[in-house]
Short mmCIF file of C-alpha atoms in Angstrom, two decimals:
data_model
loop_
_atom_site.label_atom_id
_atom_site.label_comp_id
_atom_site.label_asym_id
_atom_site.label_seq_id
_atom_site.Cartn_x
_atom_site.Cartn_y
_atom_site.Cartn_z
CA MET A 329 0.00 0.00 0.00
CA ILE A 330 2.92 2.36 0.67
CA ARG A 331 4.53 2.00 -2.79
CA PRO A 332 1.34 2.91 -4.78
CA ALA A 333 0.81 5.95 -2.56
CA ILE A 334 4.37 7.09 -3.17
CA SER A 335 3.93 6.55 -6.91
CA VAL A 336 0.76 8.63 -6.95
CA LEU A 337 2.48 11.38 -4.95
CA ILE A 338 5.45 11.42 -7.32
CA ALA A 339 3.09 11.58 -10.30
CA LEU A 340 1.17 14.47 -8.77
CA LEU A 341 4.38 16.33 -7.98
CA SER A 342 5.61 15.78 -11.55
CA VAL A 343 2.38 17.19 -12.98
CA ALA A 344 2.60 20.16 -10.63
CA TYR A 345 6.25 20.75 -11.61
CA VAL A 346 5.46 20.65 -15.33
CA ALA A 347 2.46 22.96 -14.86
CA ALA A 348 4.58 25.41 -12.88
CA ALA A 349 7.30 25.32 -15.53
CA GLU A 350 4.76 26.04 -18.28
CA ALA A 351 2.88 28.72 -16.36
CA PRO A 352 3.50 32.23 -17.70
CA GLY A 353 5.89 34.31 -15.66
CA ARG A 354 4.19 37.51 -16.83
CA VAL A 355 0.85 38.38 -18.31
CA ILE A 356 0.54 41.16 -20.87
CA ALA A 357 -3.14 41.98 -20.66
CA ALA A 358 -5.05 44.61 -22.61
CA ASP A 359 -8.72 45.23 -23.34
CA LEU A 360 -9.67 46.99 -26.57
CA GLY A 361 -12.17 49.03 -24.60
CA ARG A 362 -9.58 50.50 -22.23
CA VAL A 363 -7.70 53.22 -24.05
CA MET A 364 -4.70 55.03 -22.57
CA GLY A 365 -4.47 57.65 -25.32
CA PRO A 366 -2.63 58.38 -28.57
CA THR A 367 0.49 56.31 -29.18
CA SER A 368 3.64 58.36 -28.59
CA ARG A 369 5.64 59.01 -31.75
CA MET A 370 8.51 60.59 -29.84
CA PRO A 371 10.98 57.79 -30.67
CA GLU A 372 10.72 58.45 -34.41
CA PHE A 373 10.94 62.25 -34.23
CA CYS A 374 14.63 62.45 -35.15
CA VAL A 375 17.63 60.28 -35.98
CA GLY A 376 21.31 61.11 -36.27
CA ALA A 377 23.95 60.80 -38.99
CA GLY A 378 27.68 61.44 -39.13
CA ARG A 379 28.22 64.48 -41.31
CA ALA A 380 26.47 66.44 -44.02
CA ASN A 381 28.86 65.52 -46.85
CA GLU A 382 28.10 61.82 -46.36
CA GLY A 383 24.50 62.73 -47.18
CA LEU A 384 25.52 63.40 -50.80
CA ARG A 385 26.34 59.68 -51.27
CA ALA A 386 23.93 57.32 -53.01
CA ASP A 387 24.32 54.58 -50.38
CA TRP A 388 23.62 57.02 -47.52
CA GLN A 389 20.54 58.33 -49.30
CA ARG A 390 19.33 54.81 -50.07
CA GLN A 391 19.60 53.84 -46.41
CA LEU A 392 17.92 57.01 -45.16
CA ARG A 393 15.04 56.44 -47.54
CA ARG A 394 14.62 53.00 -46.01
CA VAL A 395 14.73 54.01 -42.34
CA HIS A 396 12.33 56.86 -43.05
CA ALA A 397 9.88 54.46 -44.69
CA GLU A 398 10.21 51.59 -42.21
CA CYS A 399 11.02 53.40 -38.94
CA GLY A 400 9.16 56.66 -39.58
CA PHE A 401 11.95 59.11 -38.71
CA ARG A 402 10.86 62.67 -39.52
CA TYR A 403 13.97 64.78 -38.79
CA ILE A 404 17.66 64.10 -39.22
CA ARG A 405 20.63 65.77 -37.51
CA PHE A 406 24.25 65.63 -38.61
CA HIS A 407 27.58 67.40 -38.07
CA GLY A 408 29.65 69.34 -40.54
CA LEU A 409 27.07 71.36 -42.47
CA PHE A 410 29.53 74.27 -42.65
CA CYS A 411 32.75 72.28 -43.04
CA ASP A 412 34.98 72.95 -46.01
CA ASP A 413 33.86 69.80 -47.84
CA MET A 414 30.40 71.42 -48.15
CA GLY A 415 31.95 74.49 -49.82
CA VAL A 416 29.68 77.00 -48.08
CA TYR A 417 32.11 79.82 -47.26
CA PHE A 418 35.29 81.39 -48.53
CA GLU A 419 36.63 84.90 -48.83
CA GLU A 420 37.93 87.02 -51.68
CA LYS A 421 40.12 89.87 -50.44
CA GLY A 422 38.42 89.66 -47.07
CA ARG A 423 34.91 89.72 -48.54
CA PRO A 424 32.69 86.73 -47.67
CA VAL A 425 31.43 84.57 -50.53
CA TYR A 426 28.61 82.10 -49.86
CA ASN A 427 27.87 78.93 -51.82
CA TRP A 428 24.84 76.78 -51.00
CA GLN A 429 24.95 74.21 -53.84
CA TYR A 430 25.86 71.17 -51.75
CA VAL A 431 23.48 72.22 -48.97
CA ASP A 432 20.69 72.56 -51.53
CA GLU A 433 21.41 69.09 -52.93
CA LEU A 434 21.23 67.56 -49.46
CA PHE A 435 18.20 69.48 -48.21
CA ASP A 436 16.36 68.90 -51.50
CA PHE A 437 16.85 65.17 -51.03
CA LEU A 438 15.47 65.33 -47.49
CA GLN A 439 12.44 67.23 -48.76
CA SER A 440 11.93 64.68 -51.54
CA ILE A 441 11.51 61.79 -49.10
CA GLY A 442 9.43 63.76 -46.60
CA MET A 443 12.10 64.49 -43.98
CA LYS A 444 13.32 67.71 -42.40
CA PRO A 445 16.73 68.83 -41.15
CA PHE A 446 17.38 69.32 -37.46
CA VAL A 447 20.05 71.85 -38.35
CA GLU A 448 23.27 71.77 -36.37
CA LEU A 449 25.05 75.09 -36.93
CA GLY A 450 28.66 73.98 -37.25
CA PHE A 451 31.51 73.45 -37.59
CA MET A 452 33.52 76.55 -38.52
CA PRO A 453 34.47 77.18 -42.17
CA SER A 454 38.27 77.40 -42.18
CA ALA A 455 38.19 80.82 -43.89
CA LEU A 456 36.20 82.13 -40.93
CA ALA A 457 38.01 80.19 -38.18
CA SER A 458 40.19 81.83 -35.55
CA GLY A 459 42.55 78.86 -35.27
CA PRO A 460 43.70 75.63 -36.94
CA GLN A 461 42.33 73.07 -34.46
CA THR A 462 40.19 70.37 -36.07
CA ILE A 463 38.50 67.13 -35.13
CA PHE A 464 37.93 63.87 -37.00
CA TRP A 465 39.33 62.37 -40.16
CA TRP A 466 37.37 64.93 -42.18
CA ARG A 467 38.84 67.86 -40.21
CA GLY A 468 35.96 69.79 -38.77
CA ASN A 469 37.29 73.09 -37.45
CA VAL A 470 36.36 73.58 -33.79
CA THR A 471 37.54 77.14 -33.14
CA PRO A 472 35.36 80.23 -32.68
CA PRO A 473 34.93 82.65 -35.59
CA LYS A 474 37.67 85.21 -36.10
CA ASP A 475 34.96 87.79 -36.65
CA TYR A 476 31.59 87.38 -34.94
CA ALA A 477 29.98 89.96 -37.21
CA LYS A 478 30.92 87.83 -40.21
CA TRP A 479 29.63 84.68 -38.47
CA GLU A 480 26.30 86.33 -37.68
CA ALA A 481 25.97 87.60 -41.26
CA PHE A 482 26.85 84.12 -42.53
CA ILE A 483 24.17 82.47 -40.36
CA ALA A 484 21.61 85.07 -41.46
CA ALA A 485 22.51 84.51 -45.13
CA PHE A 486 22.19 80.74 -44.74
CA VAL A 487 18.80 80.97 -43.04
CA ARG A 488 17.59 83.56 -45.56
CA HIS A 489 18.60 81.26 -48.41
CA CYS A 490 16.70 78.33 -46.83
CA THR A 491 13.66 80.56 -46.46
CA GLU A 492 13.79 81.65 -50.08
CA ARG A 493 14.19 78.07 -51.27
CA TYR A 494 11.73 76.23 -49.02
CA GLY A 495 9.42 78.95 -47.68
CA ALA A 496 9.02 80.45 -44.23
CA ASP A 497 6.24 78.05 -43.24
CA GLU A 498 8.50 75.08 -43.89
CA VAL A 499 11.54 76.55 -42.14
CA ARG A 500 9.41 77.41 -39.10
CA SER A 501 9.05 73.64 -38.65
CA TRP A 502 12.84 73.18 -38.51
CA TYR A 503 15.17 73.43 -35.53
CA PHE A 504 18.48 75.32 -35.43
CA GLU A 505 20.91 73.94 -32.85
CA VAL A 506 24.05 75.91 -32.05
CA TRP A 507 27.19 73.75 -32.34
CA ASN A 508 27.91 70.28 -30.98
CA GLU A 509 29.22 69.31 -27.53
CA PRO A 510 30.96 72.59 -26.69
CA ASN A 511 31.75 71.28 -23.20
CA LEU A 512 34.37 68.96 -24.73
CA ASP A 513 37.63 70.55 -25.76
CA GLY A 514 37.82 68.28 -28.78
CA PHE A 515 34.72 69.98 -30.16
CA TRP A 516 35.21 73.57 -29.02
CA MET A 517 38.17 75.95 -28.94
CA GLY A 518 40.58 73.05 -29.26
CA ASN A 519 42.22 73.68 -25.84
CA PRO A 520 45.64 73.98 -27.54
CA ALA A 521 47.37 74.68 -24.22
CA LYS A 522 45.93 71.41 -22.86
CA LYS A 523 44.61 73.08 -19.73
CA PRO A 524 42.81 70.94 -17.12
CA PHE A 525 39.06 70.90 -17.63
CA ALA A 526 38.38 73.04 -14.54
CA GLU A 527 40.61 75.77 -15.95
CA TRP A 528 39.48 75.44 -19.56
CA ALA A 529 35.71 75.11 -19.09
CA PRO A 530 34.74 78.59 -17.77
CA ALA A 531 36.36 80.42 -20.67
CA ALA A 532 35.03 77.85 -23.14
CA ARG A 533 31.50 78.21 -21.78
CA ALA A 534 31.65 82.01 -21.97
CA GLU A 535 32.89 81.81 -25.56
CA TYR A 536 30.14 79.35 -26.42
CA PHE A 537 27.49 81.67 -25.01
CA LYS A 538 28.94 84.39 -27.23
CA LEU A 539 28.59 82.06 -30.23
CA TYR A 540 25.09 81.08 -29.15
CA GLU A 541 23.88 84.67 -28.81
CA SER A 542 25.39 85.64 -32.17
CA SER A 543 23.81 82.61 -33.85
CA VAL A 544 20.40 83.35 -32.36
CA ARG A 545 20.54 86.91 -33.69
CA GLY A 546 21.47 85.62 -37.13
CA VAL A 547 18.59 83.13 -37.27
CA LYS A 548 15.97 85.38 -35.69
CA SER A 549 16.91 88.30 -37.95
CA VAL A 550 15.27 86.37 -40.77
CA ASP A 551 12.18 85.25 -38.84
CA SER A 552 11.63 85.64 -35.10
CA ALA A 553 9.48 82.49 -35.10
CA TYR A 554 12.36 80.26 -36.16
CA ARG A 555 13.41 77.89 -33.37
CA VAL A 556 16.94 78.07 -31.96
CA GLY A 557 18.42 76.16 -29.05
CA GLY A 558 21.36 74.46 -27.39
CA PRO A 559 23.74 73.87 -25.69
CA ALA A 560 24.03 70.46 -27.44
CA THR A 561 26.35 69.32 -24.67
CA ALA A 562 27.81 65.93 -23.92
CA GLY A 563 26.63 64.24 -20.76
CA GLU A 564 23.84 66.75 -19.99
CA GLY A 565 26.37 69.46 -19.16
CA TRP A 566 25.87 73.21 -18.88
CA ILE A 567 22.06 72.96 -18.66
CA ASP A 568 21.57 75.22 -15.65
CA GLU A 569 24.26 77.60 -16.90
CA THR A 570 22.61 77.91 -20.32
CA LEU A 571 19.18 78.50 -18.81
CA ALA A 572 20.63 81.15 -16.48
CA PHE A 573 22.61 82.89 -19.23
CA CYS A 574 19.64 83.11 -21.58
CA SER A 575 17.40 84.39 -18.81
CA GLU A 576 19.87 86.98 -17.56
CA HIS A 577 20.77 88.29 -21.02
CA LYS A 578 17.27 87.91 -22.47
CA VAL A 579 18.47 85.61 -25.23
CA PRO A 580 15.79 83.38 -26.80
CA LEU A 581 15.98 79.68 -25.98
CA ASP A 582 13.28 77.77 -27.86
CA PHE A 583 14.56 74.32 -26.94
CA VAL A 584 17.21 72.68 -24.80
CA SER A 585 19.42 70.02 -26.37
CA THR A 586 21.97 67.66 -24.88
CA HIS A 587 23.39 64.14 -25.26
CA SER A 588 23.65 60.96 -23.21
CA TYR A 589 25.17 57.49 -23.60
CA ALA A 590 24.78 54.46 -21.35
CA THR A 591 28.45 54.05 -20.51
CA MET A 592 30.49 54.24 -17.32
CA SER A 593 33.33 56.41 -18.66
CA GLY A 594 34.09 59.63 -20.62
CA TYR A 595 32.34 61.17 -23.58
CA LEU A 596 34.74 61.56 -26.50
CA ASP A 597 36.42 58.65 -28.26
CA GLU A 598 37.01 59.84 -31.80
CA HIS A 599 38.80 56.71 -33.02
CA GLY A 600 37.05 54.08 -30.93
CA ASP A 601 40.32 53.00 -29.32
CA ALA A 602 39.29 53.35 -25.69
CA GLY A 603 37.54 50.51 -23.90
CA THR A 604 33.95 51.30 -22.96
CA VAL A 605 31.79 49.64 -20.33
CA PHE A 606 28.01 49.39 -20.51
CA SER A 607 26.32 50.91 -17.49
CA PRO A 608 24.82 48.42 -15.02
CA ASP A 609 22.26 51.04 -13.98
CA ARG A 610 18.80 50.16 -15.30
CA ASP A 611 17.91 53.84 -15.07
CA ALA A 612 20.85 54.93 -17.25
CA ILE A 613 19.67 57.51 -19.81
CA THR A 614 16.14 57.55 -18.33
CA ALA A 615 17.06 59.19 -15.01
CA GLY A 616 19.14 61.84 -16.75
CA VAL A 617 16.34 62.79 -19.12
CA GLN A 618 13.92 63.17 -16.24
CA ARG A 619 16.44 65.24 -14.30
CA VAL A 620 17.03 67.63 -17.20
CA ARG A 621 13.29 67.97 -17.78
CA GLY A 622 13.02 69.00 -14.14
CA GLN A 623 15.78 71.60 -14.56
CA ILE A 624 13.87 73.13 -17.47
CA ASP A 625 10.55 73.04 -15.62
CA ARG A 626 12.05 74.96 -12.70
CA SER A 627 13.74 77.54 -14.95
CA PRO A 628 12.45 80.75 -16.57
CA PHE A 629 11.90 78.61 -19.72
CA PRO A 630 9.47 75.93 -18.49
CA LYS A 631 7.84 75.57 -21.91
CA ALA A 632 11.13 74.95 -23.73
CA GLU A 633 11.21 71.66 -25.61
CA LEU A 634 13.82 69.05 -24.64
CA HIS A 635 15.66 67.29 -27.43
CA TYR A 636 18.34 64.69 -26.90
CA THR A 637 20.10 65.13 -30.21
CA GLU A 638 22.37 62.15 -29.57
CA TRP A 639 21.81 59.04 -27.49
CA SER A 640 22.82 55.40 -27.65
CA SER A 641 24.26 52.54 -25.63
CA SER A 642 27.83 53.74 -26.24
CA TYR A 643 29.60 56.87 -27.46
CA THR A 644 32.30 55.13 -29.52
CA PRO A 645 32.01 54.13 -33.21
CA ALA A 646 33.82 50.87 -32.47
CA ASP A 647 31.63 49.22 -29.86
CA PRO A 648 30.12 45.82 -30.71
CA ILE A 649 27.15 46.46 -28.42
CA HIS A 650 25.75 48.53 -31.30
CA ASP A 651 25.67 45.38 -33.44
CA SER A 652 24.46 43.06 -30.69
CA TYR A 653 21.00 41.59 -30.13
CA HIS A 654 21.10 43.21 -26.67
CA SER A 655 20.50 46.64 -28.23
CA ALA A 656 16.88 46.09 -29.29
CA ALA A 657 15.50 45.53 -25.78
CA PHE A 658 17.75 48.31 -24.43
CA ILE A 659 16.28 50.83 -26.88
CA LEU A 660 12.70 49.79 -26.15
CA ASP A 661 13.25 49.97 -22.39
CA LYS A 662 14.47 53.57 -22.70
CA MET A 663 11.68 54.67 -25.02
CA ARG A 664 9.06 53.12 -22.73
CA ASN A 665 10.41 54.68 -19.54
CA ILE A 666 11.37 58.11 -20.85
CA GLY A 667 7.84 58.65 -22.12
CA ALA A 668 6.89 62.31 -22.36
CA ALA A 669 9.93 63.63 -20.45
CA ALA A 670 11.69 64.37 -23.76
CA ASP A 671 10.31 65.75 -27.00
CA SER A 672 12.78 63.67 -28.98
CA MET A 673 15.56 61.13 -28.50
CA SER A 674 17.67 61.13 -31.64
CA TYR A 675 19.40 57.78 -31.95
CA TRP A 676 23.04 58.11 -32.96
CA THR A 677 23.04 57.00 -35.85
CA PHE A 678 20.91 55.48 -38.61
CA THR A 679 23.85 54.15 -40.64
CA ASP A 680 27.38 52.80 -40.34
CA ILE A 681 28.32 55.15 -43.19
CA PHE A 682 30.05 57.26 -40.60
CA GLU A 683 33.60 58.48 -41.05
CA GLU A 684 34.73 60.34 -37.94
CA PRO A 685 37.75 58.00 -37.65
CA GLY A 686 37.80 57.41 -41.41
CA PRO A 687 36.20 54.57 -43.41
CA ARG A 688 36.05 51.32 -41.45
CA ALA A 689 37.43 48.08 -42.83
CA THR A 690 34.93 45.45 -41.65
CA PRO A 691 31.16 45.00 -42.10
CA PHE A 692 30.49 44.68 -38.36
CA HIS A 693 32.95 46.86 -36.48
CA GLY A 694 30.62 48.16 -33.75
CA GLY A 695 29.45 51.13 -35.79
CA PHE A 696 26.66 53.33 -34.48
CA GLY A 697 24.23 52.52 -37.29
CA LEU A 698 20.89 50.78 -37.40
CA LEU A 699 22.09 49.51 -40.78
CA ASN A 700 25.59 48.40 -41.71
CA TYR A 701 27.48 49.21 -44.93
CA GLN A 702 25.68 46.46 -46.86
CA ASP A 703 22.21 47.72 -45.81
CA LEU A 704 21.92 44.82 -43.38
CA PRO A 705 19.57 45.65 -40.48
CA LYS A 706 20.85 45.20 -36.95
CA PRO A 707 18.56 44.29 -34.03
CA SER A 708 18.44 47.99 -33.15
CA PHE A 709 16.76 48.67 -36.50
CA PHE A 710 13.90 46.35 -35.63
CA ALA A 711 13.30 48.12 -32.31
CA TYR A 712 12.48 51.31 -34.22
CA LYS A 713 10.62 49.48 -36.98
CA PHE A 714 8.36 47.79 -34.43
CA LEU A 715 7.67 51.09 -32.65
CA HIS A 716 6.65 52.62 -35.97
CA GLN A 717 4.31 49.71 -36.71
CA LEU A 718 2.28 50.28 -33.55
CA GLY A 719 -1.23 51.59 -34.14
CA ASP A 720 -2.11 55.17 -33.28
CA THR A 721 -4.14 54.30 -30.16
CA GLN A 722 -2.37 52.90 -27.11
CA LEU A 723 -4.31 50.55 -24.86
CA ALA A 724 -3.98 50.38 -21.09
CA CYS A 725 -1.52 47.68 -20.09
CA ALA A 726 0.11 47.21 -16.69
CA ASP A 727 3.11 45.31 -17.99
CA PRO A 728 6.12 47.67 -17.73
CA ALA A 729 7.99 46.25 -20.74
CA SER A 730 5.36 46.42 -23.43
CA PHE A 731 3.17 48.53 -25.69
CA VAL A 732 -0.25 47.32 -26.81
CA CYS A 733 -1.99 49.41 -29.46
CA ARG A 734 -4.72 49.28 -32.06
CA ASP A 735 -5.28 51.00 -35.37
CA LYS A 736 -8.31 52.18 -37.33
CA SER A 737 -8.58 48.90 -39.23
CA GLY A 738 -9.27 47.01 -36.01
CA ALA A 739 -5.84 45.38 -35.93
CA VAL A 740 -4.05 45.08 -32.59
CA GLN A 741 -0.28 45.26 -32.12
CA ALA A 742 1.62 44.07 -29.05
CA LEU A 743 5.31 44.86 -28.62
CA PHE A 744 6.96 43.33 -25.56
CA TRP A 745 10.46 42.47 -24.49
CA ASP A 746 12.81 41.32 -21.76
CA PHE A 747 15.52 43.84 -20.85
CA THR A 748 18.25 42.11 -18.86
CA ILE A 749 21.65 43.67 -18.26
CA THR A 750 24.07 40.81 -18.88
CA HIS A 751 27.34 42.76 -18.94
CA PRO A 752 29.70 41.39 -16.25
CA GLY A 753 30.84 44.78 -14.93
CA ARG A 754 33.59 47.36 -14.91
CA SER A 755 36.45 44.87 -15.33
CA VAL A 756 35.38 43.81 -18.85
CA HIS A 757 35.22 46.17 -21.82
CA ASN A 758 32.34 46.12 -24.28
CA GLN A 759 34.90 45.51 -27.04
CA GLU A 760 35.66 42.17 -25.41
CA PHE A 761 32.26 41.13 -24.06
CA TYR A 762 29.96 42.00 -26.98
CA LYS A 763 32.44 40.84 -29.61
CA ALA A 764 32.20 37.31 -28.20
CA ASP A 765 29.27 34.95 -28.58
CA GLN A 766 26.84 35.61 -25.72
CA PRO A 767 23.96 33.09 -25.76
CA SER A 768 20.86 34.31 -23.97
CA LYS A 769 19.39 32.48 -21.00
CA PRO A 770 15.73 31.51 -20.56
CA ALA A 771 13.40 34.13 -19.13
CA ALA A 772 9.85 33.91 -17.86
CA THR A 773 7.23 32.95 -20.43
CA ALA A 774 5.05 35.88 -21.48
CA GLU A 775 1.33 35.34 -21.90
CA LEU A 776 -0.39 37.82 -24.20
CA LYS A 777 -4.02 38.20 -23.15
CA LEU A 778 -6.23 40.38 -25.36
CA THR A 779 -9.90 40.92 -24.58
CA GLY A 780 -12.71 42.94 -26.11
CA LEU A 781 -11.98 41.66 -29.61
CA PRO A 782 -14.89 41.41 -32.06
CA SER A 783 -15.57 37.75 -32.83
CA GLY A 784 -14.42 36.44 -36.17
CA SER A 785 -11.36 35.34 -38.13
CA TYR A 786 -7.95 36.93 -37.63
CA ARG A 787 -4.45 36.55 -38.95
CA LEU A 788 -1.86 36.33 -36.18
CA LEU A 789 1.69 37.31 -37.08
CA ALA A 790 4.60 37.31 -34.65
CA THR A 791 8.16 38.45 -35.32
CA LYS A 792 11.03 37.89 -32.91
CA VAL A 793 14.36 39.62 -32.35
CA GLY A 794 16.90 38.12 -30.01
CA TYR A 795 19.83 35.77 -29.90
CA HIS A 796 20.04 34.16 -33.37
CA ALA A 797 16.68 35.71 -34.25
CA ASN A 798 17.06 38.60 -36.69
CA ASP A 799 20.50 38.80 -35.11
CA VAL A 800 22.85 39.65 -37.96
CA GLN A 801 25.92 39.94 -35.71
CA SER A 802 25.59 36.32 -34.59
CA ALA A 803 24.93 35.20 -38.16
CA TRP A 804 28.09 37.02 -39.27
CA ARG A 805 30.01 35.42 -36.42
CA ASP A 806 28.74 32.01 -37.57
CA LEU A 807 30.34 32.71 -40.96
CA GLY A 808 33.69 33.17 -39.24
CA SER A 809 33.47 36.97 -38.88
CA PRO A 810 34.81 37.67 -42.38
CA ALA A 811 36.50 41.06 -42.74
CA GLN A 812 35.04 41.43 -46.23
CA LEU A 813 31.77 39.94 -47.42
CA THR A 814 31.14 38.13 -50.67
CA ARG A 815 27.83 38.63 -52.41
CA ALA A 816 26.80 35.13 -51.33
CA GLN A 817 27.60 35.95 -47.69
CA VAL A 818 25.61 39.17 -47.89
CA GLU A 819 22.59 37.19 -49.06
CA ILE A 820 23.01 34.71 -46.21
CA LEU A 821 23.07 37.56 -43.72
CA ARG A 822 20.16 39.31 -45.41
CA LYS A 823 18.04 36.18 -44.97
CA ALA A 824 19.15 35.88 -41.33
CA ALA A 825 17.84 39.40 -40.65
CA ALA A 826 14.87 39.47 -43.02
CA GLY A 827 12.35 40.26 -40.27
CA ALA A 828 9.94 37.54 -41.43
CA PRO A 829 7.28 36.41 -38.93
CA VAL A 830 8.06 33.18 -37.12
CA ILE A 831 4.33 32.70 -36.55
CA ASP A 832 1.78 33.35 -39.30
CA GLU A 833 -1.55 31.62 -38.81
CA ARG A 834 -5.31 32.06 -38.91
CA ILE A 835 -7.15 32.05 -35.62
CA GLU A 836 -10.79 32.36 -34.60
CA ILE A 837 -12.00 34.70 -31.86
CA GLY A 838 -15.15 33.49 -30.17
CA ALA A 839 -18.03 35.28 -28.48
CA ASP A 840 -15.90 35.92 -25.37
CA GLY A 841 -13.69 38.26 -27.44
CA ALA A 842 -10.51 36.81 -25.97
CA CYS A 843 -7.16 35.82 -27.43
CA VAL A 844 -4.67 34.20 -25.07
CA ARG A 845 -1.28 33.11 -26.34
CA PRO A 846 2.00 32.22 -24.56
CA PHE A 847 5.35 33.30 -25.98
CA ALA A 848 8.63 31.73 -24.93
CA MET A 849 11.13 34.35 -23.80
CA ARG A 850 14.87 34.49 -23.39
CA GLU A 851 16.93 37.33 -22.01
CA ASN A 852 16.66 40.44 -24.20
CA ASP A 853 14.12 38.87 -26.55
CA VAL A 854 11.73 41.20 -28.35
CA TRP A 855 8.37 40.12 -29.79
CA PHE A 856 6.15 42.09 -32.15
CA VAL A 857 2.71 40.47 -32.45
CA GLU A 858 -0.09 41.67 -34.68
CA LEU A 859 -3.68 40.45 -34.85
CA ARG A 860 -5.35 41.48 -38.11
CA PRO A 861 -9.06 40.99 -38.75
CA LEU A 862 -9.84 39.06 -41.95
#
């Protein structure tokens, strides 16, 4: 009698264990009748690119056309609009001569695909520069103007030309940002004497404010409604100082801009030589955005917009985290938790066609881009594509790592993910950790539970991004990490990151209006699920 009882007990425990293992660890529940409000389109407001001259290339334009169509980006920001390779300024016997042909070619292209420039006013044309200091392979001059009157007239002439070409109504929808990261000596004044930051920064900040005020006058002299802002600083620097300066001197400040990266060390690595470490802080990026929004709210400019004109997981153009499957969930976590605290978060950048340290020699070198040289989409690309595919009405959902939306056709979209920080800590550089194969571990099963659906037939499609799922870096690694790709290898990688649904089936919704479906999850997995009425 004892042995049968033990057998029954073991059987019951086995059933209970299996049931517990299969039970969902999280439930993503949404009712079509419970609306939160319009879906935020903040993530697709703006995206970054390296420099203006790269925008004259056919491959750059081809890739921008794609990310605009598939990710919905509306503005684009880049460096170097006034660098010598754009041919905008030279002097004849001390008299300024302006030339807008390359600018027109670039801006005309943006207009043709339905995008707008988020205009970064910089760097300094060499004929107008006060010194020889430059940055990057393409030699952007980082010194103040030798003559502020000429700089102001140059800015006014540029803005006037844009107005004549595109119309005041159009240009009123643009943004004019003064310079880039002036709180770093590599980007401003050059610090030729190599003074310590504490000694260099006060003079640099005062000189930047002089540039800012001059630039504002130049822009506003054409149309007072045109939007100008800054300080475009690295690491959220000089925010209070900029707000105070503009208030004290009655200088317009239509928006505040700054930058942030989720790393544990400095903010300028031109060549990508320095080791970077991914921040273990889950609130990295998010907490800073909320803090800066609070600084603005408490200032004399509480209605000023907040634009992060650069952000990413890492500030170096040679960091394999940019290529890794980890990036998709990281991006979605930040977009979900930043919410309305920022008016835009411009991802740096949309493409690996990015030449600050010069052209790179390998197809996956840790470049900033959502797309690599061969137009191959990285997991980060799919994060933005999925956000763009969400319907315009967001439904109430208590799950903190998801969006559930619906559109006018009656289709429902659910985007959910697992964001797990797997980096081992300060002792290991990203260049070591994310270059290596990092298999993901199992995470709690997610149960998608939709209610309030009209009964009838639906098509259910589900697309996954994660380890070896639309994970082009791992697919490239499986090929042996070739330094140069053959056409056949490109096609293999294109198929590995094609974004095709892994589930595509017809389902029936009964009178209860419910759809319940479990989805297996691993660390940093992302699922995009759509239910389309037939």
